[in-house]
Coordinates of C-alpha atoms and ligand atoms in Angstrom, one line a residue:
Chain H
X1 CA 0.0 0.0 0.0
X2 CA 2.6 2.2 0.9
X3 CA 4.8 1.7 -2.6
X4 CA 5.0 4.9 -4.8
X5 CA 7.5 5.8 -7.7
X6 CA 8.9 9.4 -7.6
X7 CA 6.4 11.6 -10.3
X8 CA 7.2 14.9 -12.1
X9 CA 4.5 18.2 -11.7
X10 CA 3.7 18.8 -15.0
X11 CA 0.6 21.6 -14.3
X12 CA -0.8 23.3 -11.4
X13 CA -4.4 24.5 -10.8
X14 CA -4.9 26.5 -8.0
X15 CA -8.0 26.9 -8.0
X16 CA -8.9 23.2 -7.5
X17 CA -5.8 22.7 -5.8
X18 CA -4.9 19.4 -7.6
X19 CA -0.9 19.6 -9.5
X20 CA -1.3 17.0 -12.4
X21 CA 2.3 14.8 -12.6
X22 CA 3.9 12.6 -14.7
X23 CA 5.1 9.3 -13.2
X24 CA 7.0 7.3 -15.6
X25 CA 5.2 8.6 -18.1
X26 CA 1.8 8.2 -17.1
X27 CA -0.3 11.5 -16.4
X28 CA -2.7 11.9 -13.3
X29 CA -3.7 14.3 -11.0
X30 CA -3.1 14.8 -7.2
X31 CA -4.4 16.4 -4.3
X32 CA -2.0 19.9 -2.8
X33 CA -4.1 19.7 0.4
X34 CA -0.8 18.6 2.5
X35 CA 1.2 21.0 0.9
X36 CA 2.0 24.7 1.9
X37 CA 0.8 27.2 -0.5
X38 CA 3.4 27.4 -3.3
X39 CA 5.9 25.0 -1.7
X40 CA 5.0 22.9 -5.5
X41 CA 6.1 24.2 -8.5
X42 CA 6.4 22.9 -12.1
X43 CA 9.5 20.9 -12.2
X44 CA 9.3 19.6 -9.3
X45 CA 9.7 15.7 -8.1
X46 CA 7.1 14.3 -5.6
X47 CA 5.9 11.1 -3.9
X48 CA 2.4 10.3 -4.0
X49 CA 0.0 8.7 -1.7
X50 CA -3.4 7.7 -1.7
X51 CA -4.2 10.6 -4.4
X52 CA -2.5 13.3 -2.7
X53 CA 1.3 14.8 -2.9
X54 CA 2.7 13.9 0.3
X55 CA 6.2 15.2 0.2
X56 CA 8.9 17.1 -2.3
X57 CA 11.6 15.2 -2.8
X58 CA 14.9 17.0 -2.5
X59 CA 16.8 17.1 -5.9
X60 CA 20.3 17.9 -3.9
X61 CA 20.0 15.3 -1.4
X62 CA 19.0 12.5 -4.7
X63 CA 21.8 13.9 -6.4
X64 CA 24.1 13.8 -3.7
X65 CA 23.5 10.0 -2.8
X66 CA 23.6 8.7 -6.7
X67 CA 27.3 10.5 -6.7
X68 CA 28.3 8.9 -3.6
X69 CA 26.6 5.6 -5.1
X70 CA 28.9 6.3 -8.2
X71 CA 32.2 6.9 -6.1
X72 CA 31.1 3.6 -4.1
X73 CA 31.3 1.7 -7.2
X74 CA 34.4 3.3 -8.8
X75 CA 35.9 2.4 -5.5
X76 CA 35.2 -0.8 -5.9
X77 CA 36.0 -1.2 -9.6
X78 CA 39.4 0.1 -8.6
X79 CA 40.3 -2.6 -5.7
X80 CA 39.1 -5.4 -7.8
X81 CA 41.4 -4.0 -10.4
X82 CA 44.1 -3.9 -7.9
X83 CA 43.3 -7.5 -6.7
X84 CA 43.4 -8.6 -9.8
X85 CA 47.3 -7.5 -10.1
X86 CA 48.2 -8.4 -7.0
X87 CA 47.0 -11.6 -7.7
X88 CA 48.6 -11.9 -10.6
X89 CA 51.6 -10.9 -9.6
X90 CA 52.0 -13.3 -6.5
X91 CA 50.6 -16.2 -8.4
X92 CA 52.5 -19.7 -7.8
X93 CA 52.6 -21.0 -11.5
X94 CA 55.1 -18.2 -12.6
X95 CA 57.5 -20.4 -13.9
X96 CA 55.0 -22.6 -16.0
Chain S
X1 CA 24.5 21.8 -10.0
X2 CA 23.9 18.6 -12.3
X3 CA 20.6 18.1 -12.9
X4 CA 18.4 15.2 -12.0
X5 CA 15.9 13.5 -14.1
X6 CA 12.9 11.3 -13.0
X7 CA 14.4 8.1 -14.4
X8 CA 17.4 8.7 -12.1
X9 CA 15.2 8.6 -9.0
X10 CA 13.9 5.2 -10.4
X11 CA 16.4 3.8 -12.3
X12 CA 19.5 5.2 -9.8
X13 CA 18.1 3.4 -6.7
X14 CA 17.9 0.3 -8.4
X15 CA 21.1 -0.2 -10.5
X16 CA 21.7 -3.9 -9.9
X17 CA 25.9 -3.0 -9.6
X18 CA 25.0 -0.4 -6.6
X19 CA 23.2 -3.0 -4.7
X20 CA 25.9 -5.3 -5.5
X21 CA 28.3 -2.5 -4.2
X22 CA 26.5 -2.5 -1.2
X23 CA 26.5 -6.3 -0.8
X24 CA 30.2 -6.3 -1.1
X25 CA 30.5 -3.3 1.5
X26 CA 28.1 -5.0 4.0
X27 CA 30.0 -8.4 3.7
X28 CA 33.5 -6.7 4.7
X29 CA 31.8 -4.5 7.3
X30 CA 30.0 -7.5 9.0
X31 CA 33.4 -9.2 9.6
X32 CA 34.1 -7.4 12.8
X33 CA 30.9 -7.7 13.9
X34 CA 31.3 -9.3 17.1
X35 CA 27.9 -11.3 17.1
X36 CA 25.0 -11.4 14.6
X37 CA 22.9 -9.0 14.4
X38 CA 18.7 -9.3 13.3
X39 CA 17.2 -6.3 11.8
X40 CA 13.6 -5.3 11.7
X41 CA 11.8 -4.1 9.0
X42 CA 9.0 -2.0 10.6
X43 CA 7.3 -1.5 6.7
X44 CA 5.7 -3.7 4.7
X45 CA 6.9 -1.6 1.8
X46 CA 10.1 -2.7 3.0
X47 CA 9.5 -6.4 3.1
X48 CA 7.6 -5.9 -0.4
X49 CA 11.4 -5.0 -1.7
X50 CA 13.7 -7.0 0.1
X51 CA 11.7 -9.9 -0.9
X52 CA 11.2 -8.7 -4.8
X53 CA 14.8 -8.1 -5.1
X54 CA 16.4 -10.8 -3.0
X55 CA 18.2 -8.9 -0.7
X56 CA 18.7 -12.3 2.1
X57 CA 20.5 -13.8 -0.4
X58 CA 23.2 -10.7 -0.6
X59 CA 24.1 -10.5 3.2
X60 CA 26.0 -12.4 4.9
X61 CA 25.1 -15.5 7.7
X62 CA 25.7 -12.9 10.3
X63 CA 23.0 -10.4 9.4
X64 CA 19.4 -10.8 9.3
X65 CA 15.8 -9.7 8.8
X66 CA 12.8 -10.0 11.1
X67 CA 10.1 -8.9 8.7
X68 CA 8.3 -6.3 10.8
X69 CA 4.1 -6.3 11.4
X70 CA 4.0 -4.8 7.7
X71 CA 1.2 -3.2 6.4
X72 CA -1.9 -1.8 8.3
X73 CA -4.3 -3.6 7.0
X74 CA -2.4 -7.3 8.6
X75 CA -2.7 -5.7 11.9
X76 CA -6.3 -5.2 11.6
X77 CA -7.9 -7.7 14.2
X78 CA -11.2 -9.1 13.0
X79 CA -13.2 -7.0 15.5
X80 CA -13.1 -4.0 13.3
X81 CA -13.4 -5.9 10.1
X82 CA -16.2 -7.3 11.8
X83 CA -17.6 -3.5 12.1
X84 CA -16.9 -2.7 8.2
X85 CA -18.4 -5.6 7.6
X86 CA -21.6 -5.0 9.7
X87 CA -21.7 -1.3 8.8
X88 CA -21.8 -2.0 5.0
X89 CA -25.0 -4.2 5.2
X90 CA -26.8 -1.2 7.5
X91 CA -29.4 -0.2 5.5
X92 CA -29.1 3.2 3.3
X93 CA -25.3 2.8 3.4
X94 CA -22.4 2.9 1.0
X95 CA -19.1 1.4 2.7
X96 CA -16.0 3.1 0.7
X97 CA -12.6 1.7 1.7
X98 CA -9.0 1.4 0.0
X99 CA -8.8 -1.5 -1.8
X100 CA -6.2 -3.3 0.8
X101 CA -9.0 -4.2 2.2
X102 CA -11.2 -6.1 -0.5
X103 CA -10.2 -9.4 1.5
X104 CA -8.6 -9.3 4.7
X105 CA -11.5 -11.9 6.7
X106 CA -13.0 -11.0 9.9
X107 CA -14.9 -13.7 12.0
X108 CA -17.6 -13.2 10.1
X109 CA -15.9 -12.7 5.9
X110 CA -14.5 -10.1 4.3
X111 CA -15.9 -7.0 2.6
X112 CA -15.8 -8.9 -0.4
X113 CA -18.4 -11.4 1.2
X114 CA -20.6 -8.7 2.4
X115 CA -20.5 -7.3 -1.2
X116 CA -21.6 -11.4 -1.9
X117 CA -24.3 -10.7 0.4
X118 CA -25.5 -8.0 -1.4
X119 CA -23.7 -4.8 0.6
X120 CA -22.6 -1.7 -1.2
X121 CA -18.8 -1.8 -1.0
X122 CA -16.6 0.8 -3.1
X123 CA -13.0 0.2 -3.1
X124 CA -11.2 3.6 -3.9
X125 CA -7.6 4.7 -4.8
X126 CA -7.7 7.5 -2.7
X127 CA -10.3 8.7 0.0
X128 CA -10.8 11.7 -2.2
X129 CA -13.4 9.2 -4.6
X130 CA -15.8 9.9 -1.3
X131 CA -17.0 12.7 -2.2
X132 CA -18.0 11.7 -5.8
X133 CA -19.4 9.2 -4.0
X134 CA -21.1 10.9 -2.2
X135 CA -22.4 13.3 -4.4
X136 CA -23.8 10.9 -6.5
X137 CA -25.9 8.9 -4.0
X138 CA -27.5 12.0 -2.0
X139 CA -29.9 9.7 -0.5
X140 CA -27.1 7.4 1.4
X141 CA -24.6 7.1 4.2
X142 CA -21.3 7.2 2.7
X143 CA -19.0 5.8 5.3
X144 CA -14.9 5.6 4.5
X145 CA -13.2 2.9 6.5
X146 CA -10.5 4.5 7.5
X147 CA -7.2 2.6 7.9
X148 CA -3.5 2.9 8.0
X149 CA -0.3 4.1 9.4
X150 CA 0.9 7.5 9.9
X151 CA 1.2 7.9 5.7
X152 CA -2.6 7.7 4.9
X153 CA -4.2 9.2 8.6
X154 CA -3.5 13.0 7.2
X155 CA -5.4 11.9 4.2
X156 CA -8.3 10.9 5.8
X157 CA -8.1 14.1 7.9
X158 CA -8.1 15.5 5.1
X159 CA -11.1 14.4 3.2
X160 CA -12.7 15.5 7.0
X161 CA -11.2 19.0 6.6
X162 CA -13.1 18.8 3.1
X163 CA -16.4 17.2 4.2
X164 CA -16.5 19.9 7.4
X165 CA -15.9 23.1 5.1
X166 CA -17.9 22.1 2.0
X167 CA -20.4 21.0 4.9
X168 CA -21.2 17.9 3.1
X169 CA -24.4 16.3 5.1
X170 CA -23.5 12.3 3.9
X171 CA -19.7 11.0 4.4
X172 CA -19.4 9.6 7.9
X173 CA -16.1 7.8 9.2
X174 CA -15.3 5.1 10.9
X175 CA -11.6 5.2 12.5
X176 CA -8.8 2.9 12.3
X177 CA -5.5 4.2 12.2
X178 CA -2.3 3.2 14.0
X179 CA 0.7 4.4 14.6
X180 CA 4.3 2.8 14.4
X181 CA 6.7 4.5 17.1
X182 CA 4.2 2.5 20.1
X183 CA 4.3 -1.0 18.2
X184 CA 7.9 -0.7 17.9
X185 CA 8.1 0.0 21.9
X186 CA 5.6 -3.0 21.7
X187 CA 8.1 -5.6 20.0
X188 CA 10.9 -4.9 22.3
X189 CA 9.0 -3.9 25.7
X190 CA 6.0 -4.8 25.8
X191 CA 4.0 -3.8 28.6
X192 CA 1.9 -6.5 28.6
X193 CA 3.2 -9.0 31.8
X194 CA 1.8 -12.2 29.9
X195 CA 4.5 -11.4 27.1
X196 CA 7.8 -12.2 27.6
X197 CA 9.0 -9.1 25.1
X198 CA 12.3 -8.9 26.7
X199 CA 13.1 -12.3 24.7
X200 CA 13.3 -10.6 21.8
X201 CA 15.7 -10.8 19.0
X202 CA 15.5 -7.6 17.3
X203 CA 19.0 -5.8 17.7
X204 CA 17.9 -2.4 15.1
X205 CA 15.2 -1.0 13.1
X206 CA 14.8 0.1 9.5
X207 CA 12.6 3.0 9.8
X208 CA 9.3 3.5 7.5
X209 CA 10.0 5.3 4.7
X210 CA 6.8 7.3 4.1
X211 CA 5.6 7.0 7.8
X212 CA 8.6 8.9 8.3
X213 CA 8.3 11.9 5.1
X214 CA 5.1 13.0 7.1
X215 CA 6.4 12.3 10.7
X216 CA 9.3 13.3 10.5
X217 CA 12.5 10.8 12.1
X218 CA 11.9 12.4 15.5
X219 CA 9.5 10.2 16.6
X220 CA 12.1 7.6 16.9
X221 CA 14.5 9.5 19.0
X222 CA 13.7 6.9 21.8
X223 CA 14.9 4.1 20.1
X224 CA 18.9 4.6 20.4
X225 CA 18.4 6.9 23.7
X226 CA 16.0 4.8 26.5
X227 CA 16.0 1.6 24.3
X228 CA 19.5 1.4 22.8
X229 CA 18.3 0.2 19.2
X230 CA 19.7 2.1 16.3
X231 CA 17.4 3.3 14.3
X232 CA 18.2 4.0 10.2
X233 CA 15.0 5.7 8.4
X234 CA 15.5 4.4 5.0
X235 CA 13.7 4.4 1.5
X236 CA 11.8 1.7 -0.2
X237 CA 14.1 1.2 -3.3
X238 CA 16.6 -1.7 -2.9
X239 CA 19.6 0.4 -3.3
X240 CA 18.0 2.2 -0.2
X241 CA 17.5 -0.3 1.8
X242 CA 21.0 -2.4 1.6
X243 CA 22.6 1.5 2.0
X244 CA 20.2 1.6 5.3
X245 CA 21.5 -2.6 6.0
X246 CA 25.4 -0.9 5.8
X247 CA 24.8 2.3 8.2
X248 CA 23.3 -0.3 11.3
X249 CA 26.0 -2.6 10.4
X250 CA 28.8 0.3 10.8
X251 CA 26.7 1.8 13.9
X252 CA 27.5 -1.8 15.2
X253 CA 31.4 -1.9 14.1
X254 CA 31.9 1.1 15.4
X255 CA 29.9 1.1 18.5
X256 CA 27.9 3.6 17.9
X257 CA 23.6 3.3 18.9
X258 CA 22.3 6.4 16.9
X259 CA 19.2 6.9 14.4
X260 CA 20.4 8.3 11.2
X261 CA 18.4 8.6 8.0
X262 CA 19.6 7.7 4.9
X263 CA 16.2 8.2 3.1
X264 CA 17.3 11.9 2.8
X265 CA 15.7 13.2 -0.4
X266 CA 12.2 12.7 1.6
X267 CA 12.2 12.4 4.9
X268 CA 13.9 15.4 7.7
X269 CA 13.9 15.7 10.8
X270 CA 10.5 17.6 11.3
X271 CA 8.1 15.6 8.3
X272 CA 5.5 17.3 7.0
X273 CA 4.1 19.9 9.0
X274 CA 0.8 20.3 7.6
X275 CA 0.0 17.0 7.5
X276 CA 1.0 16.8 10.8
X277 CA -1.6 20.1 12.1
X278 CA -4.3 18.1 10.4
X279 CA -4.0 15.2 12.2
X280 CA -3.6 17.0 15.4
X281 CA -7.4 19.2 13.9
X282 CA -9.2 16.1 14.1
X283 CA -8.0 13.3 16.0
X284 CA -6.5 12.3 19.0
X285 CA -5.2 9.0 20.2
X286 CA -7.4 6.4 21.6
X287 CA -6.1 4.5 24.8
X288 CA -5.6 1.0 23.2
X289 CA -5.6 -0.1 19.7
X290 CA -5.5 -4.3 19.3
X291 CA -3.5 -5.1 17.0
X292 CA -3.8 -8.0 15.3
X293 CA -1.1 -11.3 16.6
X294 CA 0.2 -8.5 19.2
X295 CA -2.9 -7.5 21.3
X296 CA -3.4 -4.3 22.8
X297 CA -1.1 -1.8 21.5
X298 CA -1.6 1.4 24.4
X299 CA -1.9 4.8 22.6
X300 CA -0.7 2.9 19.3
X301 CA -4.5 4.4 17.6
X302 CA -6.5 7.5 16.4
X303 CA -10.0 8.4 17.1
X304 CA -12.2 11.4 15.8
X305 CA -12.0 14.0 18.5
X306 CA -15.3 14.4 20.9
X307 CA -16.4 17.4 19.0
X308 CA -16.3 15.6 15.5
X309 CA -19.1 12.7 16.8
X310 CA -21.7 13.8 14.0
X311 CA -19.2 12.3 11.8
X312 CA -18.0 9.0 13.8
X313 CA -19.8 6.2 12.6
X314 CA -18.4 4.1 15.4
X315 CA -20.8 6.4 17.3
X316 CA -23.6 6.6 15.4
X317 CA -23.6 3.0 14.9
X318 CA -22.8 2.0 18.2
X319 CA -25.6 0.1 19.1
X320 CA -25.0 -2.5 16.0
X321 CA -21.3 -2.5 16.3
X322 CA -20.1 -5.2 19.0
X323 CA -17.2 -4.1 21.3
X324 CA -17.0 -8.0 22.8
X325 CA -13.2 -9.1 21.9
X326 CA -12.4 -12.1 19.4
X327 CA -9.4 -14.1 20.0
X328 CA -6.1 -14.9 17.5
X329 CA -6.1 -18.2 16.1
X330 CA -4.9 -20.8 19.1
X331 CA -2.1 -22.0 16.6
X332 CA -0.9 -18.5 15.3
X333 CA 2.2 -18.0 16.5
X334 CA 2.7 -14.1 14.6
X335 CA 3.2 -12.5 17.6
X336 CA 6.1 -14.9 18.0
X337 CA 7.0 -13.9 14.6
X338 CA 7.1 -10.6 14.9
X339 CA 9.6 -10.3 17.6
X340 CA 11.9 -12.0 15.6
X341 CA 11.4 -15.4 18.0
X342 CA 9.8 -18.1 15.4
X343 CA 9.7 -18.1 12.1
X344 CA 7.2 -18.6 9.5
X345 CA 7.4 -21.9 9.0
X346 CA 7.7 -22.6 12.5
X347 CA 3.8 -22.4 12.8
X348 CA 2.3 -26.0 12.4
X349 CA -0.3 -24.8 10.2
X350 CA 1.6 -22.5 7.8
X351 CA 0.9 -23.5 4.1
X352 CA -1.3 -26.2 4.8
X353 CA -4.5 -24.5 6.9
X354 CA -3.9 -20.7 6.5
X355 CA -1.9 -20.0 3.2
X356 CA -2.5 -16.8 1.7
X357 CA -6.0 -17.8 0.2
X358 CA -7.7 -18.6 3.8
X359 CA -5.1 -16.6 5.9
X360 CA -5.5 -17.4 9.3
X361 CA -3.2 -14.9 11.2
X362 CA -2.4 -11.5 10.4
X363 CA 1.2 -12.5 8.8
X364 CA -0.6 -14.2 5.8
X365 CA -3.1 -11.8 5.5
X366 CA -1.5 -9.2 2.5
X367 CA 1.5 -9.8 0.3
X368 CA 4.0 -7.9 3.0
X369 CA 3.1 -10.1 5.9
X370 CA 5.7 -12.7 6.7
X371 CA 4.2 -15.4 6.5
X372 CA 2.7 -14.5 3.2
X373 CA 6.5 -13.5 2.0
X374 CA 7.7 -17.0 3.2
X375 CA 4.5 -18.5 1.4
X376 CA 5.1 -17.0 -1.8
X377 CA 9.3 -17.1 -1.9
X378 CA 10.2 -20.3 -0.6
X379 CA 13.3 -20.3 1.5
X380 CA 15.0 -17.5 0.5
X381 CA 14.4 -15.8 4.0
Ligands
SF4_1 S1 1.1 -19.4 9.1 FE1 -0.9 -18.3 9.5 S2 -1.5 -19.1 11.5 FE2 0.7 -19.6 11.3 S3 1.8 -17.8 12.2 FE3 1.5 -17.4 10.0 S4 -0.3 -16.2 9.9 FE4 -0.3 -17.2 11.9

């Protein structure tokens, strides 16, 4: 119940206080009601629940973790590298 | 700044090579650990993806899940089922609920049977569809069955906001809402002297992830301060949750008892404020909620506030609505489950009389229960 895929605003309409978003690709509308009064714009990510945006999700902070995630993985790419020298270099059957 | 696209918030929290990343991290890490460790997954949503992706299968022998009590609607003991159930064959009245619901069973069927029986049952996507509803059928009681954890209550409060301003005469509400910081003091200190809580297995939890975008992580400042459990609020994507798996595992390594949030894009310290002021508007917290394989759960529910009774179909209804209490299943052993001291297939009747078509316990009843999980996956737990 709880599962929902980050969505795009695509439109606001104040008046009925609904933001239509796009969420991967698919186009519906959702309720502002738990939102402060221009804290969504157009652009924005958000999560939905239950009909309604529930939070904006924080480009810097997604940003910031798939970098880390990126140097995570270089990091690793780089030891397995260096094992894979090491290895080669202490490896028994030299002389074969 | 680089800029972010949607497809990186879905496809860049579940890159197969960053969970494997993780995998590799977790398995180095959990080398010093001096003894295993269990983790609990408060969230169904959380199960729902460490199951899906096969996370047990990437950690090592020394660290562990206890799938948590999941998703609202598991924990819903048959007594208020029972009341949906009776309220949607009252005469004049349309039963609206999410569609979780369709067939959890109480004692007497599920919602699904009542529809069987000829009740008026709509199953919505969001409590908003009320008030079509509503509008629609002038002549009837509209009642929305309210249910779930701290992500859906400040929707419900605010269809009520809604229904109170626009003065509509004809949506009712009956109230079932629970809240996650008290269960979690439940599982690991439980107040109750026939339970035995203290036995518990559970060494840290994986916070909600939406619980926590409109709560806030504060509410789970008690866990590493009076209860010394670390506590890591984490998303629902894979790469989130084995990121969450490596932060308790280092709190343990380096003997550290903290709650940190690594679901950072959505969740601060604070949540969602509004959502939070609605909730306080209408409802306050009702002495005891039973949960279902746990019991009675103190301060753990919402009721409508005093002033709101013209709206509270418990109270309207209260002279058709039993209050007499229905007992677990003898042979259930989910409360043994949940605290992380039997497993699924522990239970002598697991797969053969409750499986997830006749669910006898509230860990078979949806998909994120664990005995559902185990049902469904085998032995990959
Ligand atoms: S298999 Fe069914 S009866 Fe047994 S513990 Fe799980 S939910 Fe309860």
């Amino acid at each position: 119940m709880c599962l929902s895929i980050p969505s795009k605003v695509v439109k606001i309409d104040k008046e009925k206080n609904v933001a239509t978003v796009d969420t991967m690709g698919v186009t519906r509308e959702a309720g502002l009601e738990l939102m402060q009064e221009d804290e969504v714009k157009i652009g924005d990510y958000v999560l939905l629940h239950i009909g309604f945006i529930m939070n904006k999700i924080d480009e810097v902070d997604a940003l910031e973790s798939l970098k880390v995630y990126q140097e995570i993985l270089e990091k690793l790419d780089e030891e397995e590298r260096r094992q894979l020298v090491e290895d080669d270099d202490n490896c028994a059957n030299r002389g074969a | 700044m680089a800029h972010l696209e949607l497809k990186d918030l879905y496809d860049g929290f579940r890159d197969p090579k960053i969970i494997e990343g993780f995998a590799k991290l977790i398995k180095e890490e959990a080398k010093k650990l001096p003894k295993p460790i269990n983790i609990m997954e408060v969230c169904g949503g959380h199960t729902h993806s460490i199951m899906k992706f096969g996370l047990p299968q990437l950690l090592p022998a020394n660290v562990n899940f206890i799938h948590g009590p999941g998703c609202p609607v598991c924990v819903m003991p048959k007594e208020r089922i029972d009341h949906a159930y009776i309220l949607s064959l009252q005469e004049g009245v349309i039963l609206v609920t999410l569609g979780d619901m369709i067939k959890v069973p109480g004692s007497k069927g599920s919602l699904q049977d009542a529809r069987a029986k000829g009740a008026d049952v709509r199953f919505v996507y969001s409590p908003l569809d009320t008030l079509k509803i509503a509008e629609e059928n002038p002549e009837k009681k509209v009642i929305f069955f309210a249910i779930g954890f701290e992500t859906t209550t400040p929707m419900t409060a605010s269809l009520i906001d809604i229904v109170l301003k626009r003065k509509i005469p004809n949506i009712f509400f009956h109230m079932n809402h629970v809240t996650v910081p008290e269960v979690m003091v439940e599982l690991i200190d439980s107040r109750d002297e026939h339970v035995d809580s203290y036995n518990n297995q559970i060494d840290a939890f994986l916070g909600p992830s939406h619980v926590s975008v409109i709560t806030g992580s504060k509410i789970y400042e008690q866990f590493p301060k009076k209860y010394n459990r670390p506590v890591v609020v984490a998303g629902f994507e894979p790469v989130d949750v084995m990121e969450g798996i490596y932060m308790i595992v280092k709190q343990f390594t380096e003997n550290r008892c903290e709650l940190e949030i690594e679901y950072k894009r959505s969740v601060s310290r604070e949540g969602n404020k509004k959502a939070q002021a609605l909730i306080e508007e209408y409802f306050e917290k009702a002495d005891l909620f039973k949960w279902r394989g746990l019991g009675n759960v103190p301060d753990s529910g919402y009721k409508l506030k005093d002033e709101f009774s013209a709206i509270d179909a418990e109270k309207i209804y209260k002279d058709v609505l039993p209050i007499e209490e229905i007992e677990d299943h003898k042979l259930c052993i989910c409360g043994d489950i949940l605290r992380g001291m039997a497993k699924p297939d522990e239970c002598t009747i697991f797969g053969t009389a409750c499986k997830p078509s006749s669910p006898l316990g509230s860990c078979m009843v949806s998909s994120e229960g664990a005995c559902a999980a185990y049902y469904k996956y085998g032995n990959l737990l």
